Amino acid sequence: MCGICGVHSSAAPPDPGQATTMMAHLIHRGPDAGGYYVDDQVVLGHTRLAIVDTDNGLQPMCNEDSLVWVTFNGEIFNHVELREQLRDRGHRFRTRCDTEVIVHAWEEWGPGSFDRFNGQWALALWDRRTEELVLCRDRYGVRPLYYTRDGDQLRFASEITALLAASGAGAELDPAGMDHILTFWAPLAPTTPFLGVRQVPPGCYLRLVGGRETTSRYWSPGFPEAGPADQASEEEHAGALRESLINAVRLRFERSDVPVGAYLSGGIDSSVTAALIASFTDVEVDTFSVRFDSAEHDEGRYQRLLTDSLGTRHHEVRVSGRDIAEVFPEVVRHAEHPLLRTAPAPMFLLSRLVHECGYKVVVTGEGADEVLAGYDLFLEAKVRQRWGADPDPAARQRAVAGLYPWMTRSPARAPAFAAAFFGRNLDLADPAMSHRPRWDTTAMIKPMLADRMRVESTAADDLIARMPPGSERWEMLGRAQWLEMTTLLPGYILASQGDRMLMANSVEGRFPFLDADVGRLAASLPAEQKIAGLDEKHLLKRAFADLVPREILTRPKQPYRSPDAESFFADGAPDWVGDVTCEAALNRTGVFRPDMVAALLAKARRRDGRGLSNTDNMRVVLVLSTQLLLEQLGGQDARPRRPPTAPVVLDSVLDFRTRSTS
């Protein structure tokens, strides 16, 4: 894991100072080394977190004749196999690191390289032979890559803050980006929260040749057409899934020259990854967990159950609402997005614990819910599909009866609520039927926006128009999974809650469930085996019944959550809350209606932040995170009340100018 940045200029030679400025703002992503390459058209910058071939993997890196250069953030887990293929074709290597494989793969296969990579990456390739700059991002969007255009220059970086620092400009929120956030929870690439800043979409690469910019897609999630089920049995599919995940975990655990730990939430996904590490590698496992003071959010019982079963060396950080409030400004600074939940904050504290324990890499269970259909949203969509197919009240009640039996106020015990929720916008011909309830709920926040920030929303329609040709023939579950992989996964789960919180503390996350081979297999599985009745991730449970305690396999799903509004008000609001939400601050930013914010915060204070509706909780977190973000970046019309964190000055920067022009 690293930070990458650079400048391409089709007019005057680029200024290396822009790259070093960006590198200074990316030092947390790569504290071990820094370097840049410069010629008369590009500067490529890099800050390194050394994980593979720690002695020889300095970047930017080139091929043997210095004609192809790369700056790279991430891991290519199948680099050993690719290296052998490339050696057979006559390529010569100087290092063992995966970065060098990239430049030779580009020489051999061009853009066809990307589909051969099994990994997680953001990279910039400069091909001096064709004077072509290529920016590429991995399939699911694990690693970030932003860019801006300014006249004859294109600048890119791993984080938005670095781009803004290089330009010297403030941050201005994009109303379209905010509309995305208040629909999908995150902007859909190439949109970002800020005007003038774009992001390379997952599964895509951008080419810049002669000042002309084009974006091409090399991968997109795909699912089988509805119809006769795959003839393979559940047992056969469970066995294939087991083998694929074992291989994915081994790749991510063994191909590292530094120790690798494991996150453990107490749910089935992280339990499977931790169990596989303990069972199929030869090292003692260190596991890391978040505990909460709030019993409603804490999963310590299940975490202890697995650590006792596996005998891991376990580490945990205990988080209170006050802890979340105190660290929230730093969380927002690293997230670089307005947030709707506080859930990234405990993940920030967890990665800090990992760093303090001397680890640079952790394996996590993220991605399992998307590729194996584990979210409540998928179950609810299945119930709604049954409602749409059978209007009989008794049949509808039976469909709801098995949903959330552990909830005191489950839909089965509240027929009026069930009718309102499952019957709303019930159109089986709607490709986004599965996601309408979430999008509608999130959109209820939009009236809080000031008039100048509100737009006529076409976000949902635009997204549906982007669905792949033939997707109308997929099972409903396949369409729902595509929507989830396109919206929440890259923009929130892997970004605000994932990469940003990990890399804030110089820790790399690895995600076996997002392995390319696991993803291909999971996409091909029959919908009725992913969700058997209303048993989510059914095949995963069957595949690992021998490794994971039964109590974890059969426990009700508990989505990862943390205390929201109560974090800021239950124990008295920290000073910064008043600073960023006073009328003067709200007027400076001009994002929200001050009267509505005042009413919302008065309500939260009266109740100590407790007992608020789901929507009010999101409103509170949105206002606080957006105001903090603009204060920190000096954006909109906001003047920071305190100076932003100063960038670290690099001790030394390697200048490859001589090698590049030889």
XYZ file of C-alpha atoms in Angstrom:
662
model
C 0.000 0.000 0.000
C 1.243 3.402 -0.933
C 0.366 6.886 -2.069
C 0.683 7.814 -5.726
C 0.491 11.139 -7.527
C 1.683 12.884 -10.623
C 1.320 15.553 -13.272
C 1.053 15.326 -17.038
C 1.605 18.503 -19.038
C 1.134 18.717 -22.777
C 2.562 22.242 -22.926
C 5.387 23.405 -20.655
C 7.408 20.782 -18.728
C 5.710 19.931 -15.415
C 6.983 21.279 -12.121
C 8.326 18.502 -9.820
C 7.331 20.722 -6.909
C 3.694 19.852 -7.544
C 4.512 16.173 -7.076
C 6.535 16.706 -3.918
C 3.717 18.830 -2.480
C 1.269 16.002 -3.132
C 3.694 13.421 -1.749
C 3.978 15.360 1.491
C 0.199 15.096 1.893
C 0.303 11.340 1.195
C 3.027 10.415 3.667
C 0.594 8.515 5.915
C -0.088 6.172 2.997
C 3.602 5.440 2.518
C 5.903 6.402 5.389
C 8.784 4.064 4.456
C 10.210 5.781 1.347
C 9.469 8.379 -1.311
C 10.528 8.983 -4.870
C 9.607 10.679 -8.122
C 10.360 10.369 -11.814
C 10.388 13.436 -14.056
C 10.821 14.113 -17.774
C 9.620 16.833 -20.127
C 5.964 15.690 -20.002
C 5.280 13.922 -16.705
C 6.148 13.736 -13.052
C 5.270 10.515 -11.233
C 5.395 10.571 -7.440
C 5.267 7.793 -4.871
C 5.267 7.311 -1.100
C 5.919 3.713 -0.087
C 4.584 1.350 2.542
C 7.079 -1.481 2.073
C 5.421 -4.912 2.116
C 6.805 -7.036 -0.763
C 10.565 -7.109 -1.480
C 11.076 -4.383 1.093
C 14.713 -3.746 0.102
C 14.304 -3.397 -3.676
C 10.813 -2.134 -4.415
C 11.456 1.599 -4.661
C 9.075 3.466 -6.958
C 8.437 4.862 -9.472
C 9.769 1.784 -11.267
C 10.654 1.173 -14.916
C 11.384 -1.634 -17.347
C 14.973 -2.488 -18.331
C 15.262 0.215 -21.008
C 13.512 2.923 -18.943
C 10.763 3.384 -21.522
C 7.793 2.312 -19.377
C 7.346 3.727 -15.862
C 4.781 3.054 -13.158
C 3.750 4.448 -9.808
C 1.558 1.900 -8.077
C -0.624 1.608 -4.984
C -1.795 -1.854 -3.979
C -0.919 -5.481 -4.543
C -0.937 -7.865 -7.518
C -1.345 -11.132 -5.655
C -0.691 -13.379 -8.658
C 2.566 -11.610 -9.520
C 4.603 -14.810 -9.062
C 2.613 -16.634 -11.745
C 2.626 -13.624 -14.077
C 6.387 -13.218 -13.638
C 6.959 -16.777 -14.841
C 4.760 -16.209 -17.892
C 6.646 -13.025 -18.727
C 10.054 -14.635 -18.224
C 9.025 -17.340 -20.680
C 8.401 -14.504 -23.156
C 11.904 -13.078 -22.652
C 11.333 -10.377 -20.025
C 14.118 -9.784 -17.483
C 13.489 -8.807 -13.850
C 15.663 -7.047 -11.283
C 13.413 -7.452 -8.210
C 10.903 -9.821 -6.599
C 8.239 -7.137 -6.158
C 4.875 -7.116 -7.867
C 5.397 -3.569 -9.161
C 7.992 -4.685 -11.708
C 5.530 -7.233 -13.098
C 3.208 -4.366 -14.057
C 5.616 -2.631 -16.449
C 6.527 -5.876 -18.200
C 2.883 -6.959 -18.391
C 2.081 -3.621 -20.062
C 4.877 -4.180 -22.579
C 3.540 -7.645 -23.362
C -0.239 -7.241 -23.200
C -1.047 -3.519 -23.015
C -4.513 -2.873 -21.503
C -5.096 -6.645 -21.596
C -2.825 -6.772 -18.541
C -5.503 -5.475 -16.239
C -7.835 -8.408 -16.692
C -4.923 -10.751 -15.893
C -4.190 -9.056 -12.563
C -5.667 -10.605 -9.435
C -5.325 -7.891 -6.862
C -6.257 -4.444 -5.635
C -4.628 -1.449 -7.225
C -4.529 2.106 -8.416
C -1.693 2.824 -10.814
C -0.317 5.330 -13.286
C 1.716 4.095 -16.259
C 3.806 6.403 -18.442
C 4.785 4.845 -21.758
C 7.516 6.989 -23.314
C 7.306 5.011 -26.554
C 3.785 6.235 -27.303
C 3.762 9.267 -24.961
C 0.725 7.781 -23.283
C -0.353 8.184 -19.642
C -2.641 5.442 -18.290
C -4.523 5.605 -14.978
C -6.161 2.359 -13.841
C -8.178 1.143 -10.870
C -8.980 -2.398 -9.683
C -12.262 -4.191 -10.349
C -14.147 -3.308 -7.186
C -12.529 0.042 -6.383
C -10.495 -1.062 -3.369
C -7.855 1.592 -4.061
C -8.680 5.254 -4.773
C -7.498 7.361 -7.696
C -8.562 10.987 -8.253
C -7.634 13.476 -10.952
C -8.200 17.055 -12.068
C -7.762 18.888 -15.381
C -6.340 22.399 -15.410
C -5.726 23.705 -18.906
C -2.939 21.614 -20.436
C -2.288 19.764 -17.189
C -3.786 16.624 -15.688
C -2.943 15.982 -12.040
C -3.724 12.731 -10.216
C -3.362 11.460 -6.653
C -4.546 8.835 -4.203
C -6.364 11.461 -2.159
C -8.286 14.654 -2.881
C -6.394 16.682 -0.284
C -3.157 16.161 -2.193
C -4.724 17.425 -5.427
C -6.088 20.518 -3.705
C -2.699 21.210 -2.121
C -0.974 21.063 -5.510
C -3.456 23.461 -7.080
C -3.616 25.828 -4.132
C -7.392 25.993 -4.574
C -10.074 25.577 -1.953
C -12.677 22.844 -1.984
C -16.110 23.588 -3.414
C -18.811 21.009 -2.969
C -20.442 19.701 -6.119
C -24.264 19.743 -5.788
C -24.413 16.653 -8.019
C -21.933 14.868 -5.754
C -24.003 15.768 -2.687
C -27.103 14.498 -4.451
C -25.325 11.169 -4.996
C -24.384 11.001 -1.315
C -27.977 11.727 -0.311
C -29.168 8.920 -2.559
C -26.490 6.212 -2.588
C -24.400 7.242 0.503
C -21.430 8.049 -1.773
C -20.745 9.673 -5.156
C -20.658 7.307 -8.115
C -17.452 7.510 -10.132
C -16.395 9.552 -11.953
C -18.297 12.046 -9.741
C -16.756 13.098 -6.392
C -17.992 15.434 -3.642
C -16.011 18.333 -5.123
C -16.296 20.419 -8.260
C -13.413 19.898 -10.662
C -12.262 16.641 -9.035
C -12.993 13.328 -10.736
C -12.206 9.713 -9.915
C -11.277 6.808 -12.171
C -14.209 4.372 -11.965
C -13.574 0.861 -10.615
C -12.815 -1.648 -13.340
C -11.718 1.122 -15.723
C -8.611 2.756 -17.130
C -8.132 6.288 -18.418
C -5.757 6.973 -21.311
C -4.294 10.392 -22.059
C -2.581 10.704 -25.445
C -1.824 14.023 -27.103
C -4.088 15.835 -24.647
C -7.063 13.599 -25.559
C -8.604 11.718 -22.651
C -10.628 8.490 -22.992
C -11.959 6.085 -20.360
C -12.494 2.388 -21.087
C -13.941 -0.414 -18.992
C -12.065 -3.707 -18.711
C -14.368 -5.369 -16.144
C -17.922 -5.169 -14.820
C -19.896 -7.468 -12.504
C -22.022 -9.936 -14.445
C -24.591 -12.544 -13.423
C -26.365 -15.525 -15.039
C -29.655 -15.103 -16.818
C -32.788 -16.206 -14.998
C -33.897 -19.679 -16.003
C -33.112 -23.292 -15.214
C -30.744 -23.525 -12.276
C -27.167 -24.749 -12.494
C -27.321 -28.514 -12.204
C -24.489 -28.681 -9.659
C -25.591 -29.476 -6.108
C -25.257 -27.244 -3.076
C -22.515 -29.552 -1.838
C -20.527 -29.154 -5.066
C -20.889 -25.371 -5.075
C -19.986 -25.153 -1.384
C -16.864 -27.204 -2.063
C -15.841 -24.967 -4.957
C -16.395 -21.860 -2.834
C -14.332 -23.340 -0.019
C -11.401 -24.141 -2.305
C -11.510 -20.713 -3.936
C -11.531 -18.867 -0.607
C -8.717 -20.990 0.801
C -6.579 -20.013 -2.194
C -7.564 -16.345 -1.865
C -6.640 -16.210 1.817
C -3.333 -17.965 1.224
C -2.425 -15.488 -1.507
C -3.150 -12.543 0.756
C -1.496 -13.962 3.827
C 1.591 -15.644 2.441
C 2.645 -13.142 -0.258
C 3.981 -10.549 2.093
C 7.418 -9.924 3.547
C 5.917 -8.421 6.709
C 3.537 -9.986 9.285
C -0.188 -10.063 8.434
C -2.982 -9.865 11.017
C -6.743 -10.385 10.761
C -9.751 -8.267 11.632
C -12.414 -10.099 13.592
C -15.905 -8.628 13.977
C -17.692 -11.689 15.340
C -19.711 -12.244 12.165
C -19.307 -15.119 9.743
C -17.195 -13.280 7.126
C -14.250 -12.324 9.317
C -14.623 -15.588 11.248
C -14.112 -17.520 8.012
C -11.008 -15.532 7.025
C -9.471 -15.841 10.506
C -10.258 -19.568 10.630
C -8.677 -20.104 7.222
C -5.495 -18.313 8.261
C -5.313 -20.409 11.436
C -6.049 -23.663 9.582
C -4.145 -23.304 6.317
C -1.009 -21.310 7.138
C 1.930 -22.089 9.418
C 1.920 -18.925 11.533
C 0.332 -17.912 14.781
C -2.571 -15.566 14.083
C -3.028 -12.127 15.617
C -6.649 -10.955 15.522
C -7.959 -7.420 16.061
C -11.466 -6.400 17.119
C -13.584 -3.386 18.026
C -15.567 -3.563 21.253
C -18.273 -1.063 22.204
C -19.393 0.226 25.582
C -22.902 0.117 24.116
C -24.360 -3.401 24.436
C -26.512 -2.721 21.376
C -23.424 -2.483 19.166
C -20.969 -4.811 20.903
C -20.132 -8.258 19.469
C -17.520 -9.259 22.035
C -19.262 -12.511 22.931
C -18.874 -13.872 19.405
C -15.352 -12.520 19.025
C -14.270 -14.378 22.178
C -16.003 -17.529 20.969
C -13.853 -17.614 17.846
C -10.570 -16.534 19.419
C -10.971 -19.236 22.074
C -11.739 -21.759 19.334
C -8.745 -20.794 17.190
C -6.305 -19.860 19.939
C -5.316 -16.557 18.350
C -3.376 -13.773 20.021
C -6.195 -11.308 20.329
C -6.132 -7.523 20.563
C -9.117 -5.243 20.974
C -9.930 -1.579 21.253
C -12.916 -0.556 23.340
C -14.848 2.387 21.918
C -17.279 4.727 23.663
C -19.452 7.412 22.152
C -17.078 10.001 23.580
C -14.154 8.326 21.810
C -16.040 8.636 18.523
C -16.774 12.329 19.118
C -13.163 13.123 19.971
C -11.674 11.390 16.962
C -14.389 12.365 14.469
C -12.637 15.489 13.079
C -9.601 13.379 12.182
C -11.838 10.679 10.711
C -13.557 13.215 8.450
C -10.221 14.676 7.368
C -9.074 11.268 6.154
C -12.452 10.212 4.717
C -12.584 13.363 2.539
C -16.330 12.782 2.096
C -19.442 13.944 3.914
C -20.587 10.965 6.011
C -23.986 9.642 7.055
C -22.729 7.306 9.775
C -20.066 7.370 12.477
C -19.073 3.764 11.648
C -15.715 4.807 10.090
C -14.553 6.195 13.451
C -14.189 2.856 15.296
C -12.446 1.449 12.200
C -9.967 4.329 12.418
C -9.301 3.466 16.078
C -8.947 -0.218 15.190
C -6.352 0.435 12.481
C -4.472 2.634 14.943
C -4.312 -0.359 17.297
C -3.005 -2.536 14.447
C -0.288 0.033 13.717
C 0.668 0.283 17.397
C 1.041 -3.499 17.502
C 3.589 -3.310 14.684
C 1.448 -4.614 11.826
C 1.262 -3.142 8.321
C -1.263 -5.577 6.812
C -4.616 -7.045 7.893
C -6.965 -9.464 6.177
C -10.652 -8.540 6.523
C -14.074 -9.919 5.590
C -15.269 -6.928 3.550
C -16.935 -7.787 0.262
C -18.607 -11.010 1.396
C -22.027 -9.400 1.745
C -21.814 -8.005 -1.779
C -20.519 -11.064 -3.657
C -22.484 -13.666 -1.646
C -25.677 -11.644 -1.012
C -25.503 -11.199 2.744
C -27.210 -7.867 3.365
C -30.678 -7.432 4.845
C -31.466 -5.444 1.713
C -31.272 -8.638 -0.371
C -33.627 -10.484 1.977
C -36.090 -7.600 1.954
C -35.972 -7.504 -1.846
C -36.769 -11.220 -1.964
C -39.799 -10.642 0.285
C -40.916 -7.710 -1.869
C -40.562 -9.893 -4.961
C -42.907 -12.436 -3.369
C -45.353 -9.677 -2.480
C -45.348 -8.473 -6.058
C -45.997 -11.974 -7.361
C -48.848 -12.816 -4.949
C -51.252 -10.137 -3.650
C -52.967 -12.573 -1.266
C -52.653 -11.086 2.288
C -52.051 -14.494 3.868
C -49.264 -15.304 1.405
C -47.681 -11.917 2.004
C -47.807 -12.431 5.759
C -46.105 -15.809 5.393
C -43.347 -14.203 3.305
C -42.661 -11.664 6.051
C -42.934 -14.101 8.939
C -39.439 -15.512 8.520
C -37.751 -12.128 8.313
C -35.957 -10.880 11.451
C -37.667 -13.258 13.945
C -35.284 -11.995 16.663
C -36.507 -8.385 16.408
C -38.964 -7.201 19.048
C -40.613 -4.981 16.438
C -40.175 -7.265 13.443
C -42.323 -6.701 10.339
C -44.211 -9.917 11.120
C -45.472 -8.338 14.372
C -46.313 -5.005 12.744
C -48.598 -5.641 9.733
C -49.228 -1.946 9.078
C -45.507 -1.209 8.948
C -44.912 -4.265 6.749
C -47.588 -3.141 4.299
C -46.140 0.382 4.116
C -42.540 -0.768 3.740
C -42.795 -3.780 1.448
C -45.637 -2.392 -0.636
C -44.086 0.999 -1.367
C -42.943 1.493 -4.994
C -43.527 -2.216 -5.554
C -42.845 -2.618 -9.271
C -41.280 -5.917 -10.299
C -40.324 -4.414 -13.672
C -38.145 -1.797 -11.928
C -34.464 -2.883 -12.210
C -33.752 -1.049 -8.938
C -36.731 -2.398 -7.004
C -34.350 -3.831 -4.393
C -32.749 -0.474 -3.589
C -35.634 1.990 -3.771
C -36.431 1.834 -0.015
C -32.851 2.727 0.953
C -32.571 5.463 -1.672
C -35.945 6.932 -0.681
C -34.985 6.924 3.012
C -31.656 8.638 2.379
C -33.280 11.214 0.078
C -35.457 12.389 2.980
C -32.410 14.388 4.140
C -32.291 16.565 1.016
C -34.724 19.270 2.259
C -32.018 20.307 4.755
C -29.825 21.533 1.909
C -29.681 25.207 1.053
C -31.341 26.112 -2.229
C -28.032 26.530 -4.073
C -27.020 22.959 -3.155
C -30.210 21.292 -4.349
C -30.525 19.842 -7.846
C -33.253 18.047 -9.693
C -32.079 14.519 -9.011
C -31.631 12.090 -11.881
C -29.071 9.986 -10.004
C -31.150 6.806 -9.789
C -32.293 6.990 -13.416
C -28.732 7.687 -14.570
C -27.483 4.664 -12.643
C -30.140 2.360 -14.086
C -29.222 3.562 -17.578
C -25.654 2.416 -16.879
C -26.647 -1.166 -16.095
C -25.007 -3.625 -18.509
C -26.853 -4.739 -21.641
C -28.682 -7.975 -20.901
C -29.008 -7.264 -17.167
C -32.783 -7.231 -17.599
C -32.498 -11.015 -18.066
C -30.633 -11.557 -14.786
C -32.288 -12.861 -11.658
C -33.530 -10.059 -9.417
C -30.746 -10.916 -6.949
C -28.087 -10.408 -9.627
C -29.397 -6.914 -10.414
C -29.472 -6.097 -6.705
C -25.881 -7.288 -6.285
C -24.751 -5.223 -9.280
C -26.328 -2.115 -7.777
C -24.673 -2.755 -4.414
C -21.262 -3.383 -5.986
C -21.600 -0.164 -7.977
C -22.850 2.128 -5.206
C -22.213 1.325 -1.537
C -19.222 -1.010 -1.919
C -16.652 1.260 -3.650
C -17.873 4.607 -2.363
C -18.500 3.828 1.300
C -17.511 0.314 2.454
C -14.126 0.256 0.702
C -13.450 3.997 0.845
C -14.806 5.936 3.831
C -14.982 2.884 6.097
C -12.111 0.919 4.526
C -9.062 2.278 2.704
C -9.188 5.735 4.287
C -9.397 4.511 7.882
C -6.708 1.870 7.313
C -4.264 4.104 5.484
C -4.733 6.943 7.951
C -2.604 4.714 10.198
C -0.380 3.259 7.449
C -2.119 -0.137 7.397
C -3.029 -2.082 4.256
C -6.295 -4.030 4.134
C -6.617 -7.212 2.081
C -9.988 -8.618 1.070
C -10.159 -12.331 0.130
C -13.866 -12.129 -0.733
C -12.957 -9.612 -3.461
C -10.417 -11.948 -5.040
C -10.962 -12.083 -8.810
C -11.468 -15.853 -8.844
C -13.781 -15.797 -5.825
C -15.803 -13.037 -7.476
C -16.190 -14.974 -10.730
C -17.321 -18.105 -8.891
C -19.705 -16.226 -6.584
C -21.349 -14.441 -9.519
C -22.062 -17.772 -11.202
C -23.769 -19.366 -8.186
C -27.556 -19.877 -8.326
C -29.513 -17.203 -6.498
C -31.502 -19.801 -4.546
C -28.263 -21.218 -3.109
C -26.867 -17.841 -2.083
C -30.104 -17.134 -0.204
C -31.874 -20.405 0.655
C -35.341 -19.387 1.774
C -34.339 -16.424 3.926
C -30.978 -17.837 4.992
C -28.427 -15.344 3.683
C -24.914 -16.501 2.653
C -26.212 -20.047 2.819
C -23.373 -21.613 0.796
C -20.678 -19.847 2.820
C -22.115 -21.296 6.029
C -22.248 -24.749 4.490
C -18.711 -24.487 3.107
C -17.129 -23.701 6.488
C -19.365 -25.473 8.975
C -16.348 -27.465 10.200
C -14.152 -24.417 10.902
C -16.534 -21.841 12.376
C -18.428 -22.445 15.640
C -22.090 -23.277 15.060
C -23.188 -20.414 17.309
C -21.588 -17.955 14.884
C -22.951 -19.724 11.799
C -26.513 -19.622 13.108
C -26.492 -16.236 14.864
C -28.812 -13.519 13.549
C -26.962 -11.156 11.245
C -25.876 -8.004 13.078
C -24.780 -5.307 10.642
C -21.719 -3.373 11.772
C -22.906 -0.134 13.371
C -21.698 2.350 15.953
C -23.466 5.003 18.063
C -24.354 7.971 15.860
C -25.947 11.167 17.265
C -25.594 10.042 20.856
C -21.798 10.037 20.411
C -21.885 13.828 20.137
C -24.537 14.675 22.731
C -24.902 11.964 25.402
C -21.867 13.075 27.419
C -21.954 16.729 26.483
C -21.004 17.961 23.017
C -17.311 18.653 22.375
C -16.447 22.275 21.633
C -15.944 21.664 17.928
C -19.640 20.744 17.491
C -20.679 24.277 18.394
C -17.858 25.767 16.332
C -18.943 24.134 13.076
C -22.712 24.413 13.560
C -23.106 27.966 14.812
C -25.124 30.240 12.539
C -22.013 32.070 11.320
C -20.311 28.808 10.308
C -23.450 27.572 8.538
C -23.800 30.853 6.682
C -20.146 30.744 5.597
C -20.429 27.296 4.068
C -23.931 27.843 2.695
C -24.625 24.091 2.444
C -27.493 23.674 4.919
C -30.508 25.667 6.022
C -29.525 27.146 9.418
C -33.096 27.011 10.753
C -33.398 23.277 10.089
C -29.965 22.561 11.548
C -30.816 24.531 14.688
C -34.063 22.597 15.148
C -32.333 19.261 14.574
C -29.521 19.949 17.029
C -31.952 21.262 19.657
C -33.872 17.988 19.372
C -30.652 15.980 19.659
C -29.531 17.921 22.742
C -32.901 17.464 24.468
C -32.633 13.718 24.058
C -28.851 13.446 24.580
C -28.776 12.164 21.005
C -30.754 9.058 21.983
C -33.974 7.752 20.538
C -33.649 9.682 17.288
C -35.014 8.186 14.108
C -32.690 6.589 11.586
C -33.112 9.628 9.342
C -32.371 12.115 12.121
C -29.224 10.201 13.037
C -28.054 10.469 9.437
C -28.935 14.175 9.379
C -26.810 14.868 12.453
C -23.783 12.992 11.126
C -24.114 14.594 7.679
C -24.199 18.142 9.040
C -21.258 17.601 11.390
C -19.083 15.790 8.846
C -19.773 18.243 6.010
C -19.123 21.300 8.143
C -15.925 19.767 9.525
C -14.715 18.838 6.067
C -15.206 22.311 4.623
C -13.600 23.910 7.659
C -10.549 21.682 7.337
C -10.181 22.231 3.595
C -11.085 25.909 3.605
C -13.833 25.108 1.137
C -16.996 26.902 -0.044
C -16.836 30.240 1.743
C -15.558 28.679 4.953
C -12.462 30.092 6.588
C -10.833 27.459 8.789
C -11.159 28.253 12.474
C -7.969 26.271 13.059
C -5.142 25.547 10.603
C -5.327 22.208 8.797
C -2.829 19.536 9.768
C 0.530 20.448 8.284
C 1.994 17.968 5.776
C 5.069 16.024 6.811
C 8.214 17.091 4.980
C 9.950 14.182 3.288
C 13.537 13.667 4.427
C 14.625 12.793 0.920
C 13.172 12.278 -2.517
C 14.753 10.092 -5.163
C 15.022 11.898 -8.503
C 15.092 9.517 -11.466
C 15.648 12.268 -14.054
C 19.061 10.985 -15.139
C 17.901 7.404 -15.607
C 14.741 8.448 -17.395
C 16.447 10.413 -20.154
C 19.451 8.196 -20.744
